Amino acid sequence: MDMDRNIRAYPDIGEMAFGNRGRWVVSVFMNLELYLVATGFLILEGDNLHNLLPNVGVKVAGSTIGGKQTFVILVALIILPTVWVNNLSILSYISASGVLASTIILGSIVWTADGVGFHNKGVLLNWNGIPTALSLYAFCYCAHPVFPTLYTSMRDRTQFSKVLFVCFSLCTICYASIAVLGYLMFGSSLQSQITLNLPTNKISSRIAIYTTLVNPISKYALMVTPIVSAIENQIPPHYSKRLSRVLIRTTLVLSTVLVAIAVPFFGELMSLVGAFLSVSASIIFPCLCYLKISGSYKRNGFERVIISAIVLMGISIAVSGTYVAIQQLISRM
C-alpha cells in the first residue's frame, strides 16, 4: 500500500501481484473467512445465552424454535442497525468496547478460578489434537484481511505499526491467560468456549458470560464491512444506493443467521475457518504476494528461504487442519 496509493483493500494487493486471478482468489478466501467469522459470532451468542437461559423457546405457527436458535435471531436483530452504519470511525468506537470487554472477561475468569480451584487435569500433550490446535491458533490471529480497510480509515497512518504491535500483544496475553486458566480449572473437559464451563450460579461467571456477549455485537459490523463494500461496488449507478445498501446488508445478516442455525458448532466451524481460510488469507497469500511484488522469488537468499518455509508450513497446516475439521463437523451433524 505504501508502494501504490491506489491500493485500498486486500484484493488490490492480490491483483498487483497476480492480476485479475489473484484478485479473485484473495477476494473469495477473504470474504468467505470474514463471513464465517461473523457467523461464528452468532453461534457464540446463541450458545452463551442458552447456557444462561436454558428453558427459553418460541412457538411460531405450531413449530417450536429452540433456545439457541431464538437467541441467534434476537442477537442478529440487535446487530443489524450497526451493519447499516457507513461511518467506520463510529464503528471503531463501538469495537473499542470489545477491548474493555476482553479485560473484564479475563478478570472474571480469574475471580471464578478462586472459587472453582485448579483440581482438574488433562493430557498435557495430545498429538491427535495438534491439527485442530494449530487451526484455532491461526483463527485467533486471522485479522489480516481487515488491515487494509483499517489502514485507509486511520486518521494518522504512521501509527499503524504501533497499533498492530499493541493489538497482537494484548491478544496474546488474553489468549494465553485464558488457555492456561481453562486447562488448570477444567482439564480435558474444557469446552470450545470457556464460558460454557463456568458455573452460572456465581456472580463472577455471570459477569464473564454477559461480557462475552458484548464482543460479537461490537465487532460484527467491522468484520462484514469488506464483504459489504465488495458487493456494493457492483451496484449499477442508476439504482438507489441507500435502498440497495439496506437490502444488501440486511440480506447478509439474514444469511449468517441461517448458517449459524444450520451449523451450530462453534469450535468445529472456527477450526475449519482457521485451517482452510485463515491460514491461506493470513499466512500463505501475503507471503506469495510479497515474493511476487518485491521480486524476492527471483533472488536466492535468506529471506526467500524463510518465506518459502513459512509458506510450506502454512500449506501443511491448511491440509491437515482442514481434513480434521471436516471430519469433526461430519461427526457432529
PDB file of N, CA and C in Angstrom, residues 32-45 72 220 223-224 252-253 255-261 263 266 269-270:
ATOM      1  N   LEU A  32     -15.089 -15.054   2.372  1.00  0.00           N
ATOM      2  CA  LEU A  32     -15.651 -16.257   2.971  1.00  0.00           C
ATOM      3  C   LEU A  32     -15.196 -16.405   4.421  1.00  0.00           C
ATOM      4  N   GLU A  33     -13.932 -16.060   4.677  1.00  0.00           N
ATOM      5  CA  GLU A  33     -13.412 -16.123   6.041  1.00  0.00           C
ATOM      6  C   GLU A  33     -14.163 -15.154   6.952  1.00  0.00           C
ATOM      7  N   LEU A  34     -14.284 -13.917   6.517  1.00  0.00           N
ATOM      8  CA  LEU A  34     -14.977 -12.909   7.321  1.00  0.00           C
ATOM      9  C   LEU A  34     -16.436 -13.283   7.530  1.00  0.00           C
ATOM     10  N   TYR A  35     -17.037 -13.856   6.510  1.00  0.00           N
ATOM     11  CA  TYR A  35     -18.443 -14.277   6.590  1.00  0.00           C
ATOM     12  C   TYR A  35     -18.634 -15.352   7.655  1.00  0.00           C
ATOM     13  N   LEU A  36     -17.757 -16.344   7.655  1.00  0.00           N
ATOM     14  CA  LEU A  36     -17.887 -17.434   8.619  1.00  0.00           C
ATOM     15  C   LEU A  36     -17.500 -17.000  10.034  1.00  0.00           C
ATOM     16  N   VAL A  37     -16.579 -16.043  10.150  1.00  0.00           N
ATOM     17  CA  VAL A  37     -16.252 -15.494  11.477  1.00  0.00           C
ATOM     18  C   VAL A  37     -17.472 -14.767  12.036  1.00  0.00           C
ATOM     19  N   ALA A  38     -18.142 -13.983  11.194  1.00  0.00           N
ATOM     20  CA  ALA A  38     -19.359 -13.293  11.620  1.00  0.00           C
ATOM     21  C   ALA A  38     -20.437 -14.303  12.019  1.00  0.00           C
ATOM     22  N   THR A  39     -20.512 -15.393  11.280  1.00  0.00           N
ATOM     23  CA  THR A  39     -21.454 -16.463  11.620  1.00  0.00           C
ATOM     24  C   THR A  39     -21.100 -17.085  12.965  1.00  0.00           C
ATOM     25  N   GLY A  40     -19.791 -17.264  13.190  1.00  0.00           N
ATOM     26  CA  GLY A  40     -19.332 -17.801  14.475  1.00  0.00           C
ATOM     27  C   GLY A  40     -19.708 -16.911  15.644  1.00  0.00           C
ATOM     28  N   PHE A  41     -19.708 -15.598  15.421  1.00  0.00           N
ATOM     29  CA  PHE A  41     -20.142 -14.667  16.469  1.00  0.00           C
ATOM     30  C   PHE A  41     -21.577 -14.970  16.900  1.00  0.00           C
ATOM     31  N   LEU A  42     -22.441 -15.224  15.928  1.00  0.00           N
ATOM     32  CA  LEU A  42     -23.846 -15.508  16.246  1.00  0.00           C
ATOM     33  C   LEU A  42     -23.985 -16.835  16.994  1.00  0.00           C
ATOM     34  N   ILE A  43     -23.188 -17.837  16.587  1.00  0.00           N
ATOM     35  CA  ILE A  43     -23.226 -19.128  17.279  1.00  0.00           C
ATOM     36  C   ILE A  43     -22.781 -18.960  18.721  1.00  0.00           C
ATOM     37  N   LEU A  44     -21.712 -18.183  18.920  1.00  0.00           N
ATOM     38  CA  LEU A  44     -21.201 -17.913  20.266  1.00  0.00           C
ATOM     39  C   LEU A  44     -22.271 -17.252  21.131  1.00  0.00           C
ATOM     40  N   GLU A  45     -22.960 -16.282  20.565  1.00  0.00           N
ATOM     41  CA  GLU A  45     -24.028 -15.598  21.307  1.00  0.00           C
ATOM     42  C   GLU A  45     -25.137 -16.575  21.688  1.00  0.00           C
ATOM     43  N   VAL A  72     -29.992 -16.636  18.616  1.00  0.00           N
ATOM     44  CA  VAL A  72     -29.259 -16.238  17.415  1.00  0.00           C
ATOM     45  C   VAL A  72     -30.044 -15.182  16.635  1.00  0.00           C
ATOM     46  N   TYR A 220     -19.075  -7.394  14.941  1.00  0.00           N
ATOM     47  CA  TYR A 220     -19.732  -7.994  13.775  1.00  0.00           C
ATOM     48  C   TYR A 220     -19.684  -7.060  12.568  1.00  0.00           C
ATOM     49  N   MET A 223     -16.354  -6.734  10.862  1.00  0.00           N
ATOM     50  CA  MET A 223     -15.983  -7.957  10.162  1.00  0.00           C
ATOM     51  C   MET A 223     -16.624  -8.036   8.778  1.00  0.00           C
ATOM     52  N   VAL A 224     -17.879  -7.619   8.673  1.00  0.00           N
ATOM     53  CA  VAL A 224     -18.580  -7.769   7.391  1.00  0.00           C
ATOM     54  C   VAL A 224     -18.406  -6.559   6.476  1.00  0.00           C
ATOM     55  N   LEU A 252     -27.381  -9.978   4.059  1.00  0.00           N
ATOM     56  CA  LEU A 252     -26.135 -10.584   4.546  1.00  0.00           C
ATOM     57  C   LEU A 252     -26.291 -11.077   5.975  1.00  0.00           C
ATOM     58  N   VAL A 253     -26.866 -10.250   6.836  1.00  0.00           N
ATOM     59  CA  VAL A 253     -27.090 -10.646   8.227  1.00  0.00           C
ATOM     60  C   VAL A 253     -28.030 -11.849   8.295  1.00  0.00           C
ATOM     61  N   SER A 255     -28.515 -14.159   6.079  1.00  0.00           N
ATOM     62  CA  SER A 255     -27.847 -15.381   5.617  1.00  0.00           C
ATOM     63  C   SER A 255     -26.938 -15.963   6.695  1.00  0.00           C
ATOM     64  N   THR A 256     -26.236 -15.101   7.452  1.00  0.00           N
ATOM     65  CA  THR A 256     -25.386 -15.618   8.538  1.00  0.00           C
ATOM     66  C   THR A 256     -26.229 -16.254   9.636  1.00  0.00           C
ATOM     67  N   VAL A 257     -27.432 -15.736   9.850  1.00  0.00           N
ATOM     68  CA  VAL A 257     -28.344 -16.345  10.825  1.00  0.00           C
ATOM     69  C   VAL A 257     -28.708 -17.758  10.394  1.00  0.00           C
ATOM     70  N   LEU A 258     -29.027 -17.926   9.118  1.00  0.00           N
ATOM     71  CA  LEU A 258     -29.419 -19.246   8.602  1.00  0.00           C
ATOM     72  C   LEU A 258     -28.272 -20.247   8.716  1.00  0.00           C
ATOM     73  N   VAL A 259     -27.043 -19.802   8.419  1.00  0.00           N
ATOM     74  CA  VAL A 259     -25.879 -20.695   8.524  1.00  0.00           C
ATOM     75  C   VAL A 259     -25.605 -21.043   9.985  1.00  0.00           C
ATOM     76  N   ALA A 260     -25.738 -20.049  10.879  1.00  0.00           N
ATOM     77  CA  ALA A 260     -25.498 -20.291  12.305  1.00  0.00           C
ATOM     78  C   ALA A 260     -26.496 -21.293  12.873  1.00  0.00           C
ATOM     79  N   ILE A 261     -27.717 -21.255  12.389  1.00  0.00           N
ATOM     80  CA  ILE A 261     -28.735 -22.206  12.851  1.00  0.00           C
ATOM     81  C   ILE A 261     -28.499 -23.591  12.253  1.00  0.00           C
ATOM     82  N   VAL A 263     -25.518 -24.869  11.134  1.00  0.00           N
ATOM     83  CA  VAL A 263     -24.253 -25.465  11.587  1.00  0.00           C
ATOM     84  C   VAL A 263     -23.857 -24.827  12.919  1.00  0.00           C
ATOM     85  N   PHE A 266     -19.582 -24.212  17.189  1.00  0.00           N
ATOM     86  CA  PHE A 266     -18.618 -23.115  17.199  1.00  0.00           C
ATOM     87  C   PHE A 266     -17.179 -23.603  17.039  1.00  0.00           C
ATOM     88  N   LEU A 269     -16.490 -25.269  13.555  1.00  0.00           N
ATOM     89  CA  LEU A 269     -16.566 -24.307  12.453  1.00  0.00           C
ATOM     90  C   LEU A 269     -15.363 -23.368  12.462  1.00  0.00           C
ATOM     91  N   MET A 270     -14.969 -22.887  13.655  1.00  0.00           N
ATOM     92  CA  MET A 270     -13.824 -21.996  13.732  1.00  0.00           C
ATOM     93  C   MET A 270     -12.515 -22.717  13.410  1.00  0.00           C
TER      94      MET A 270
END
